[in-house]
mmCIF file of C-alpha atoms and ligand atoms in Angstrom:
data_model
loop_
_atom_site.group_PDB
_atom_site.id
_atom_site.type_symbol
_atom_site.label_atom_id
_atom_site.label_comp_id
_atom_site.label_asym_id
_atom_site.label_seq_id
_atom_site.Cartn_x
_atom_site.Cartn_y
_atom_site.Cartn_z
ATOM 1 C CA MET M 26 117.572 140.128 124.418
ATOM 2 C CA ASN M 27 117.994 136.497 123.465
ATOM 3 C CA LEU M 28 120.144 136.927 120.412
ATOM 4 C CA LYS M 29 123.175 134.712 121.021
ATOM 5 C CA VAL M 30 123.846 131.453 119.236
ATOM 6 C CA GLY M 31 126.909 129.472 120.338
ATOM 7 C CA ILE M 32 128.731 127.393 117.727
ATOM 8 C CA ILE M 33 130.010 124.238 119.423
ATOM 9 C CA GLY M 34 131.458 120.888 118.408
ATOM 10 C CA LEU M 35 134.617 118.780 118.564
ATOM 11 C CA PRO M 36 137.891 120.364 117.375
ATOM 12 C CA ASN M 37 138.476 120.561 113.591
ATOM 13 C CA VAL M 38 134.896 120.019 112.551
ATOM 14 C CA GLY M 39 134.450 123.405 110.834
ATOM 15 C CA LYS M 40 133.197 125.708 113.612
ATOM 16 C CA SER M 41 135.490 128.610 112.759
ATOM 17 C CA THR M 42 134.891 128.032 109.053
ATOM 18 C CA LEU M 43 131.172 128.463 109.700
ATOM 19 C CA PHE M 44 131.795 131.505 111.876
ATOM 20 C CA LYS M 45 133.911 133.101 109.150
ATOM 21 C CA ALA M 46 131.332 132.357 106.459
ATOM 22 C CA LEU M 47 128.558 133.878 108.574
ATOM 23 C CA THR M 48 130.385 136.994 109.705
ATOM 24 C CA ARG M 49 132.364 137.982 106.633
ATOM 25 C CA GLN M 50 129.766 140.574 105.699
ATOM 26 C CA LYS M 51 130.492 143.669 107.754
ATOM 27 C CA VAL M 52 127.651 144.986 109.884
ATOM 28 C CA ASP M 53 127.527 148.569 111.194
ATOM 29 C CA ILE M 54 127.542 147.846 114.925
ATOM 30 C CA SER M 55 126.436 151.361 115.891
ATOM 31 C CA ASN M 56 122.924 150.413 114.724
ATOM 32 C CA TYR M 57 122.794 147.582 117.240
ATOM 33 C CA PRO M 58 123.861 148.894 120.657
ATOM 34 C CA PHE M 59 122.431 145.808 122.398
ATOM 35 C CA CYS M 60 124.963 143.501 120.708
ATOM 36 C CA THR M 61 128.138 142.249 122.363
ATOM 37 C CA ILE M 62 131.517 143.405 121.118
ATOM 38 C CA ASP M 63 133.958 140.580 121.594
ATOM 39 C CA PRO M 64 136.461 138.954 119.180
ATOM 40 C CA ASN M 65 134.672 135.593 119.198
ATOM 41 C CA THR M 66 131.280 137.170 118.623
ATOM 42 C CA GLY M 67 129.997 138.149 115.201
ATOM 43 C CA ILE M 68 126.857 140.036 114.286
ATOM 44 C CA VAL M 69 124.894 138.496 111.438
ATOM 45 C CA LYS M 70 122.031 140.023 109.456
ATOM 46 C CA VAL M 71 118.823 138.012 109.381
ATOM 47 C CA PRO M 72 117.626 137.646 105.789
ATOM 48 C CA ASP M 73 113.984 138.719 105.420
ATOM 49 C CA ASN M 74 112.288 139.390 102.078
ATOM 50 C CA ARG M 75 109.412 141.122 103.831
ATOM 51 C CA LEU M 76 111.708 143.955 104.903
ATOM 52 C CA LEU M 77 112.763 144.607 101.305
ATOM 53 C CA LYS M 78 109.179 144.543 100.086
ATOM 54 C CA ILE M 79 108.063 146.992 102.774
ATOM 55 C CA ALA M 80 110.960 149.262 101.820
ATOM 56 C CA GLU M 81 109.781 149.247 98.187
ATOM 57 C CA VAL M 82 106.474 150.686 99.365
ATOM 58 C CA ILE M 83 107.766 153.087 102.036
ATOM 59 C CA LYS M 84 110.882 154.215 100.108
ATOM 60 C CA PRO M 85 112.847 155.129 103.243
ATOM 61 C CA GLU M 86 116.300 156.728 103.407
ATOM 62 C CA LYS M 87 117.592 153.701 105.249
ATOM 63 C CA VAL M 88 116.760 149.980 105.533
ATOM 64 C CA THR M 89 117.999 148.101 108.600
ATOM 65 C CA PRO M 90 117.637 144.342 109.044
ATOM 66 C CA SER M 91 117.448 142.577 112.369
ATOM 67 C CA VAL M 92 120.562 140.746 113.549
ATOM 68 C CA ILE M 93 121.566 137.848 115.744
ATOM 69 C CA GLU M 94 124.941 137.082 117.288
ATOM 70 C CA PHE M 95 127.072 134.014 116.703
ATOM 71 C CA VAL M 96 129.794 133.044 119.155
ATOM 72 C CA ASP M 97 132.680 130.839 117.991
ATOM 73 C CA ILE M 98 133.310 128.674 121.049
ATOM 74 C CA ALA M 99 136.596 126.734 121.218
ATOM 75 C CA GLY M 100 136.389 122.972 120.583
ATOM 76 C CA LEU M 101 134.993 120.670 123.200
ATOM 77 C CA VAL M 102 136.674 117.347 123.922
ATOM 78 C CA LYS M 103 135.710 114.234 125.852
ATOM 79 C CA ASN M 104 135.770 114.836 129.623
ATOM 80 C CA ALA M 105 135.568 118.620 129.303
ATOM 81 C CA HIS M 106 133.276 118.548 132.335
ATOM 82 C CA LYS M 107 136.259 117.170 134.281
ATOM 83 C CA GLY M 108 138.387 120.018 132.954
ATOM 84 C CA GLU M 109 139.904 118.337 129.854
ATOM 85 C CA GLY M 110 140.857 120.710 127.032
ATOM 86 C CA LEU M 111 139.477 124.136 127.785
ATOM 87 C CA GLY M 112 136.975 122.287 129.903
ATOM 88 C CA ASN M 113 134.993 124.377 132.279
ATOM 89 C CA GLN M 114 135.808 127.621 130.534
ATOM 90 C CA PHE M 115 134.198 126.170 127.426
ATOM 91 C CA LEU M 116 131.111 125.175 129.343
ATOM 92 C CA SER M 117 130.770 128.603 130.916
ATOM 93 C CA TYR M 118 130.735 130.095 127.397
ATOM 94 C CA VAL M 119 127.870 127.787 126.518
ATOM 95 C CA ARG M 120 125.982 129.014 129.566
ATOM 96 C CA GLU M 121 126.011 132.550 128.080
ATOM 97 C CA VAL M 122 124.246 131.684 124.834
ATOM 98 C CA ASN M 123 120.524 131.360 124.167
ATOM 99 C CA ALA M 124 120.704 128.608 121.564
ATOM 100 C CA ILE M 125 123.314 126.124 120.421
ATOM 101 C CA CYS M 126 124.456 125.405 116.887
ATOM 102 C CA GLU M 127 126.428 122.161 116.917
ATOM 103 C CA VAL M 128 128.732 121.446 113.995
ATOM 104 C CA VAL M 129 129.099 117.744 113.242
ATOM 105 C CA ARG M 130 131.797 116.651 110.834
ATOM 106 C CA ILE M 131 130.924 114.334 108.004
ATOM 107 C CA PHE M 132 133.634 115.339 105.539
ATOM 108 C CA SER M 133 136.764 113.262 105.600
ATOM 109 C CA ASP M 134 140.085 114.833 104.731
ATOM 110 C CA GLU M 135 143.303 113.187 105.834
ATOM 111 C CA LYS M 136 144.953 116.601 106.004
ATOM 112 C CA VAL M 137 142.536 117.644 108.752
ATOM 113 C CA SER M 138 142.963 115.507 111.836
ATOM 114 C CA HIS M 139 140.042 114.341 113.940
ATOM 115 C CA VAL M 140 140.359 114.194 117.696
ATOM 116 C CA GLU M 141 138.842 110.675 117.782
ATOM 117 C CA GLY M 142 140.787 109.413 114.760
ATOM 118 C CA ASN M 143 138.011 109.589 112.180
ATOM 119 C CA PRO M 144 134.659 111.379 111.884
ATOM 120 C CA ASP M 145 131.680 109.380 113.131
ATOM 121 C CA PRO M 146 128.664 111.705 113.360
ATOM 122 C CA LYS M 147 126.644 109.519 115.699
ATOM 123 C CA ARG M 148 129.486 108.975 118.163
ATOM 124 C CA ASP M 149 130.594 112.617 117.960
ATOM 125 C CA ILE M 150 127.084 113.880 118.742
ATOM 126 C CA GLU M 151 127.007 111.481 121.680
ATOM 127 C CA ILE M 152 130.319 112.840 123.052
ATOM 128 C CA ILE M 153 129.045 116.419 123.069
ATOM 129 C CA LYS M 154 125.692 115.386 124.481
ATOM 130 C CA THR M 155 127.385 113.505 127.322
ATOM 131 C CA GLU M 156 129.541 116.509 128.203
ATOM 132 C CA LEU M 157 126.555 118.850 128.331
ATOM 133 C CA ILE M 158 124.563 116.363 130.396
ATOM 134 C CA MET M 159 127.441 115.771 132.833
ATOM 135 C CA LYS M 160 127.842 119.499 133.331
ATOM 136 C CA ASP M 161 124.121 119.930 134.027
ATOM 137 C CA LEU M 162 124.197 117.043 136.485
ATOM 138 C CA GLU M 163 127.072 118.700 138.315
ATOM 139 C CA THR M 164 125.210 122.027 138.440
ATOM 140 C CA ILE M 165 122.088 120.282 139.717
ATOM 141 C CA GLU M 166 123.985 118.294 142.399
ATOM 142 C CA ASN M 167 125.593 121.459 143.730
ATOM 143 C CA HIS M 168 122.316 123.301 143.870
ATOM 144 C CA LEU M 169 120.564 120.353 145.499
ATOM 145 C CA ILE M 170 123.013 120.430 148.405
ATOM 146 C CA LYS M 171 122.041 124.041 149.039
ATOM 147 C CA LEU M 172 118.318 123.417 148.637
ATOM 148 C CA LYS M 173 118.342 120.383 150.933
ATOM 149 C CA LYS M 174 119.938 122.486 153.653
ATOM 150 C CA GLN M 175 117.288 125.197 153.268
ATOM 151 C CA SER M 176 114.574 122.579 153.125
ATOM 152 C CA ARG M 177 115.760 121.019 156.394
ATOM 153 C CA ALA M 178 115.506 124.491 157.917
ATOM 154 C CA GLY M 179 111.811 124.471 156.994
ATOM 155 C CA ASP M 180 111.871 126.314 153.660
ATOM 156 C CA LYS M 181 108.913 124.894 151.707
ATOM 157 C CA ASN M 182 109.884 126.563 148.423
ATOM 158 C CA ALA M 183 113.323 125.005 148.602
ATOM 159 C CA GLU M 184 111.723 121.620 149.146
ATOM 160 C CA LYS M 185 109.544 122.051 146.053
ATOM 161 C CA SER M 186 112.537 123.181 143.948
ATOM 162 C CA ALA M 187 114.554 120.212 145.168
ATOM 163 C CA GLN M 188 111.805 117.848 143.994
ATOM 164 C CA ILE M 189 111.763 119.456 140.555
ATOM 165 C CA LEU M 190 115.550 119.231 140.329
ATOM 166 C CA GLU M 191 115.497 115.585 141.331
ATOM 167 C CA LYS M 192 113.103 114.895 138.468
ATOM 168 C CA MET M 193 115.429 116.701 136.072
ATOM 169 C CA ARG M 194 118.353 114.710 137.415
ATOM 170 C CA GLU M 195 116.501 111.514 136.618
ATOM 171 C CA THR M 196 115.861 112.664 133.041
ATOM 172 C CA LEU M 197 119.544 113.511 132.574
ATOM 173 C CA ASN M 198 120.658 110.238 134.138
ATOM 174 C CA ASP M 199 118.535 108.483 131.509
ATOM 175 C CA GLY M 200 120.638 110.241 128.879
ATOM 176 C CA THR M 201 117.897 112.653 127.829
ATOM 177 C CA MET M 202 118.628 116.338 127.352
ATOM 178 C CA LEU M 203 116.259 118.809 128.984
ATOM 179 C CA ASN M 204 115.302 120.369 125.643
ATOM 180 C CA ASP M 205 113.684 117.041 124.738
ATOM 181 C CA ILE M 206 111.052 117.251 127.478
ATOM 182 C CA GLU M 207 108.109 119.478 128.391
ATOM 183 C CA ILE M 208 109.610 122.172 130.606
ATOM 184 C CA GLY M 209 106.561 123.413 132.538
ATOM 185 C CA GLU M 210 107.331 123.817 136.232
ATOM 186 C CA SER M 211 111.109 123.520 135.680
ATOM 187 C CA LYS M 212 111.290 126.722 133.647
ATOM 188 C CA GLU M 213 112.374 129.066 136.438
ATOM 189 C CA LEU M 214 115.070 126.705 137.743
ATOM 190 C CA ILE M 215 116.414 126.036 134.248
ATOM 191 C CA LYS M 216 116.796 129.766 133.784
ATOM 192 C CA GLU M 217 118.274 130.396 137.216
ATOM 193 C CA LEU M 218 120.871 127.639 136.876
ATOM 194 C CA GLY M 219 121.546 128.282 133.173
ATOM 195 C CA LEU M 220 121.212 124.590 132.360
ATOM 196 C CA LEU M 221 122.938 123.764 129.079
ATOM 197 C CA THR M 222 120.866 120.881 127.758
ATOM 198 C CA ALA M 223 117.671 122.936 128.011
ATOM 199 C CA LYS M 224 118.885 125.300 125.297
ATOM 200 C CA PRO M 225 117.411 124.854 121.819
ATOM 201 C CA MET M 226 119.812 123.073 119.469
ATOM 202 C CA ILE M 227 120.453 123.148 115.748
ATOM 203 C CA TYR M 228 122.713 120.540 114.153
ATOM 204 C CA VAL M 229 124.877 121.541 111.207
ATOM 205 C CA PHE M 230 126.293 118.525 109.377
ATOM 206 C CA ASN M 231 129.433 119.646 107.612
ATOM 207 C CA ALA M 232 129.468 117.500 104.518
ATOM 208 C CA ASP M 233 131.510 117.734 101.356
ATOM 209 C CA LYS M 234 130.030 117.179 97.900
ATOM 210 C CA SER M 235 130.143 113.397 98.079
ATOM 211 C CA ALA M 236 128.174 113.351 101.325
ATOM 212 C CA LEU M 237 125.508 115.848 100.323
ATOM 213 C CA ASN M 238 123.121 113.194 99.042
ATOM 214 C CA ILE M 239 122.109 112.438 102.637
ATOM 215 C CA GLU M 240 120.398 115.800 102.515
ATOM 216 C CA LYS M 241 117.027 114.054 102.254
ATOM 217 C CA LYS M 242 117.098 113.310 105.969
ATOM 218 C CA SER M 243 116.866 117.015 106.924
ATOM 219 C CA SER M 244 114.578 117.914 109.831
ATOM 220 C CA PRO M 245 113.539 121.278 111.336
ATOM 221 C CA ASN M 246 116.645 121.441 113.513
ATOM 222 C CA THR M 247 119.105 119.786 111.125
ATOM 223 C CA ILE M 248 120.857 121.193 108.088
ATOM 224 C CA TYR M 249 123.547 119.810 105.781
ATOM 225 C CA LEU M 250 126.120 122.322 104.587
ATOM 226 C CA ASN M 251 129.440 122.262 102.809
ATOM 227 C CA LEU M 252 131.125 124.758 105.086
ATOM 228 C CA GLN M 253 134.366 124.960 103.134
ATOM 229 C CA LEU M 254 132.419 125.904 100.012
ATOM 230 C CA GLU M 255 130.143 128.269 101.970
ATOM 231 C CA CYS M 256 133.201 130.013 103.342
ATOM 232 C CA GLU M 257 134.779 130.399 99.911
ATOM 233 C CA MET M 258 131.497 131.622 98.440
ATOM 234 C CA SER M 259 130.947 134.189 101.175
ATOM 235 C CA ASP M 260 133.627 136.324 99.481
ATOM 236 C CA LEU M 261 131.780 136.418 96.163
ATOM 237 C CA ASN M 262 128.748 138.388 95.041
ATOM 238 C CA ASP M 263 125.767 136.798 93.245
ATOM 239 C CA GLU M 264 127.092 137.569 89.750
ATOM 240 C CA GLU M 265 130.459 136.003 90.465
ATOM 241 C CA LYS M 266 128.778 132.927 91.881
ATOM 242 C CA GLU M 267 126.613 132.590 88.793
ATOM 243 C CA GLU M 268 129.598 132.985 86.472
ATOM 244 C CA LEU M 269 131.395 130.196 88.309
ATOM 245 C CA GLY M 270 128.289 128.030 88.309
ATOM 246 C CA LEU M 271 128.218 127.823 92.124
ATOM 247 C CA PRO M 272 125.083 126.837 94.037
ATOM 248 C CA HIS M 273 123.010 129.182 96.192
ATOM 249 C CA SER M 274 124.308 129.603 99.711
ATOM 250 C CA LYS M 275 122.353 127.745 102.355
ATOM 251 C CA LEU M 276 123.525 130.043 105.147
ATOM 252 C CA PRO M 277 120.341 132.176 104.968
ATOM 253 C CA GLU M 278 118.378 129.023 105.750
ATOM 254 C CA LEU M 279 120.618 128.278 108.734
ATOM 255 C CA ILE M 280 120.341 131.853 110.053
ATOM 256 C CA LYS M 281 116.539 131.655 109.851
ATOM 257 C CA MET M 282 116.559 128.306 111.672
ATOM 258 C CA CYS M 283 118.640 129.822 114.466
ATOM 259 C CA TYR M 284 116.355 132.859 114.684
ATOM 260 C CA LYS M 285 113.408 130.533 115.145
ATOM 261 C CA ALA M 286 115.271 128.414 117.683
ATOM 262 C CA LEU M 287 115.894 131.580 119.704
ATOM 263 C CA GLY M 288 112.102 131.978 119.940
ATOM 264 C CA LEU M 289 112.180 135.242 118.016
ATOM 265 C CA ILE M 290 109.625 136.805 115.693
ATOM 266 C CA THR M 291 109.907 140.068 113.745
ATOM 267 C CA PHE M 292 108.029 143.331 113.672
ATOM 268 C CA PHE M 293 108.825 146.288 111.422
ATOM 269 C CA SER M 294 109.054 150.008 112.111
ATOM 270 C CA ILE M 295 108.959 152.738 109.465
ATOM 271 C CA ALA M 296 109.866 155.857 111.487
ATOM 272 C CA LYS M 297 107.480 158.119 109.541
ATOM 273 C CA GLY M 298 109.097 156.976 106.318
ATOM 274 C CA LYS M 299 112.718 157.697 107.343
ATOM 275 C CA GLU M 300 113.965 154.231 108.233
ATOM 276 C CA THR M 301 112.377 150.856 107.600
ATOM 277 C CA ARG M 302 113.680 148.384 110.109
ATOM 278 C CA ALA M 303 113.127 144.816 111.252
ATOM 279 C CA TRP M 304 113.185 144.166 115.017
ATOM 280 C CA PRO M 305 113.538 140.826 116.774
ATOM 281 C CA ILE M 306 111.232 140.188 119.728
ATOM 282 C CA LYS M 307 110.267 137.199 121.815
ATOM 283 C CA LYS M 308 106.974 135.607 120.832
ATOM 284 C CA GLY M 309 104.245 136.911 123.144
ATOM 285 C CA THR M 310 105.651 140.442 123.669
ATOM 286 C CA PHE M 311 103.138 143.233 124.405
ATOM 287 C CA VAL M 312 103.282 146.256 122.126
ATOM 288 C CA PRO M 313 104.715 148.801 124.662
ATOM 289 C CA GLN M 314 107.610 146.436 125.476
ATOM 290 C CA ALA M 315 108.205 145.910 121.758
ATOM 291 C CA GLY M 316 108.403 149.713 121.427
ATOM 292 C CA GLY M 317 110.870 149.796 124.314
ATOM 293 C CA ILE M 318 113.419 148.003 122.155
ATOM 294 C CA ILE M 319 113.401 150.945 119.743
ATOM 295 C CA HIS M 320 113.336 153.683 122.367
ATOM 296 C CA SER M 321 112.575 153.662 126.100
ATOM 297 C CA ASP M 322 110.063 156.530 125.517
ATOM 298 C CA PHE M 323 107.949 154.260 123.338
ATOM 299 C CA GLU M 324 107.441 152.033 126.339
ATOM 300 C CA GLU M 325 107.274 154.598 129.139
ATOM 301 C CA LYS M 326 105.087 157.154 127.329
ATOM 302 C CA PHE M 327 103.145 154.636 125.268
ATOM 303 C CA ILE M 328 99.654 155.833 124.290
ATOM 304 C CA LYS M 329 98.729 153.642 121.333
ATOM 305 C CA ALA M 330 100.182 151.988 118.277
ATOM 306 C CA GLU M 331 99.135 151.968 114.641
ATOM 307 C CA VAL M 332 99.480 148.425 113.330
ATOM 308 C CA ILE M 333 99.133 146.742 109.960
ATOM 309 C CA ASN M 334 100.223 143.338 108.721
ATOM 310 C CA TRP M 335 103.125 143.735 106.258
ATOM 311 C CA GLU M 336 101.304 142.034 103.383
ATOM 312 C CA LYS M 337 98.277 144.303 103.680
ATOM 313 C CA LEU M 338 100.564 147.323 103.626
ATOM 314 C CA ILE M 339 102.203 146.139 100.425
ATOM 315 C CA GLN M 340 98.859 145.394 98.781
ATOM 316 C CA SER M 341 97.740 148.934 99.654
ATOM 317 C CA GLY M 342 100.758 150.456 97.934
ATOM 318 C CA SER M 343 101.446 153.056 100.631
ATOM 319 C CA TRP M 344 100.861 153.865 104.293
ATOM 320 C CA ASN M 345 98.358 156.593 103.338
ATOM 321 C CA ASN M 346 96.379 154.310 101.057
ATOM 322 C CA ALA M 347 96.244 151.721 103.809
ATOM 323 C CA ARG M 348 94.972 154.370 106.206
ATOM 324 C CA GLU M 349 92.300 155.550 103.745
ATOM 325 C CA LYS M 350 91.111 151.989 103.315
ATOM 326 C CA GLY M 351 90.828 151.687 107.088
ATOM 327 C CA LEU M 352 93.392 148.884 107.211
ATOM 328 C CA ILE M 353 95.579 150.447 109.878
ATOM 329 C CA ARG M 354 94.408 149.335 113.282
ATOM 330 C CA ILE M 355 94.768 151.222 116.542
ATOM 331 C CA GLU M 356 96.056 148.932 119.311
ATOM 332 C CA GLY M 357 96.402 149.594 123.035
ATOM 333 C CA LYS M 358 98.884 148.387 125.626
ATOM 334 C CA ASN M 359 97.409 144.869 125.881
ATOM 335 C CA TYR M 360 98.040 144.026 122.248
ATOM 336 C CA ILE M 361 100.490 141.166 121.678
ATOM 337 C CA VAL M 362 102.719 141.867 118.688
ATOM 338 C CA GLN M 363 102.405 139.357 115.833
ATOM 339 C CA ASP M 364 105.100 138.241 113.424
ATOM 340 C CA GLY M 365 105.018 140.517 110.375
ATOM 341 C CA ASP M 366 103.299 143.514 112.038
ATOM 342 C CA VAL M 367 104.332 146.969 110.811
ATOM 343 C CA ILE M 368 104.026 149.369 113.750
ATOM 344 C CA GLU M 369 104.040 153.145 114.290
ATOM 345 C CA PHE M 370 104.204 154.023 117.998
ATOM 346 C CA LYS M 371 102.284 157.033 119.327
ATOM 347 C CA ILE M 372 103.546 158.761 122.481
HETATM 348 N N1 LIG S 401 137.845 119.164 103.260
HETATM 349 C C1 LIG S 401 137.147 119.986 104.031
HETATM 350 N N2 LIG S 401 137.824 120.682 104.959
HETATM 351 C C2 LIG S 401 137.120 121.515 105.774
HETATM 352 C C3 LIG S 401 135.701 121.664 105.656
HETATM 353 N N3 LIG S 401 135.305 122.530 106.601
HETATM 354 C C4 LIG S 401 136.418 122.908 107.266
HETATM 355 N N4 LIG S 401 137.508 122.305 106.767
HETATM 356 C C5 LIG S 401 138.916 122.453 107.179
HETATM 357 O O1 LIG S 401 139.078 121.857 108.442
HETATM 358 C C6 LIG S 401 140.035 122.576 109.222
HETATM 359 C C7 LIG S 401 139.426 122.905 110.558
HETATM 360 O O2 LIG S 401 138.362 123.807 110.368
HETATM 361 P P1 LIG S 401 137.958 124.860 111.479
HETATM 362 O O3 LIG S 401 136.769 125.607 110.978
HETATM 363 O O4 LIG S 401 139.132 125.658 111.895
HETATM 364 O O5 LIG S 401 137.530 123.853 112.640
HETATM 365 P P2 LIG S 401 137.146 124.152 114.178
HETATM 366 O O6 LIG S 401 138.271 123.610 114.992
HETATM 367 O O7 LIG S 401 135.916 123.350 114.396
HETATM 368 O O8 LIG S 401 136.950 125.607 114.356
HETATM 369 C C8 LIG S 401 140.416 123.792 108.407
HETATM 370 O O9 LIG S 401 141.644 123.526 107.777
HETATM 371 C C9 LIG S 401 139.295 123.895 107.385
HETATM 372 O O10 LIG S 401 139.730 124.491 106.200
HETATM 373 C C10 LIG S 401 135.027 120.897 104.638
HETATM 374 O O11 LIG S 401 133.801 120.999 104.449
HETATM 375 N N5 LIG S 401 135.798 120.079 103.871
HETATM 376 MG MG1 LIG S 402 137.960 126.962 115.676
#
């Protein structure tokens, strides 16, 4: 499953502060056997109002949200691709994740040193970008040597792959990351080589109060947060926050952005009324494979699925009412699961 988001950035920009803020809430790992257990990895619940609304109708014993994983990756410095700092170890961590969340420091605080002297968001983004690009170029060069050899020995596939890689090399040499271009025919190679700049990216600008007025410039993959404040607030419940006059946390927004960047959508299961649960799946997943995430039997012994959009279920007031109104559809193995489907698998 593509659930891993790597937090990267220069040293002392607020990566661990973000990680702490996100992972302070304890999650019962036994519910999520597919997640990694590792000290730098934290499991984070994905906020979803639909799940709560479905639970109000189904009244299950248990409600389980979907989760994604965040990995706190040690700071990257200039020339990491040549082995500076933690260098290549850092870059191999990045290879493991499915999306990247880059923390960019805007806040200035003389007590917190900056590896380049002072924060400069534009330059700092450029440093990280260059490192990722250099690493991809190195990976591509190495693979090209191998492919050229195979191609000389008459391997037509290798020749084709080499051409695709050469095109990618050109893009990178122009200073463009691979996530900025149409992937198309490069998809397989990007996956095989684990190219870093092809991973979806979210930028978190860590701003303090004085810098938060630049918020207006937000875009779908950019968010401005005050991570220090977020971290302090993550200890408090809603009442305490209200008493202290603190703002709403923007972490839920960030988590949802990351979920989207991972290419995930959500379906819900109700387990005959016992447990209402949200499940992450890749867009375009067929219904038996979606069932396979819950239990391998649901995929292997799949007969059919009962499906209803979450909103229709809520409007009906109960599963039985929805059935009586004929709103529950029967879908076969070629059905592609849609975001917001509530599904009962029949085996
Ligand atoms: N003033 C201020 N300090 C911050 C903020 N975010 C993080 N820090 C501080 O900066 C230092 C480095 O943060 P940390 O999260 O460990 O950075 P990392 O090296 O990127 O993991 C810590 O002392 C944090 O308390 C912020 O928004 N404002
Ligand atoms: Mg850190």
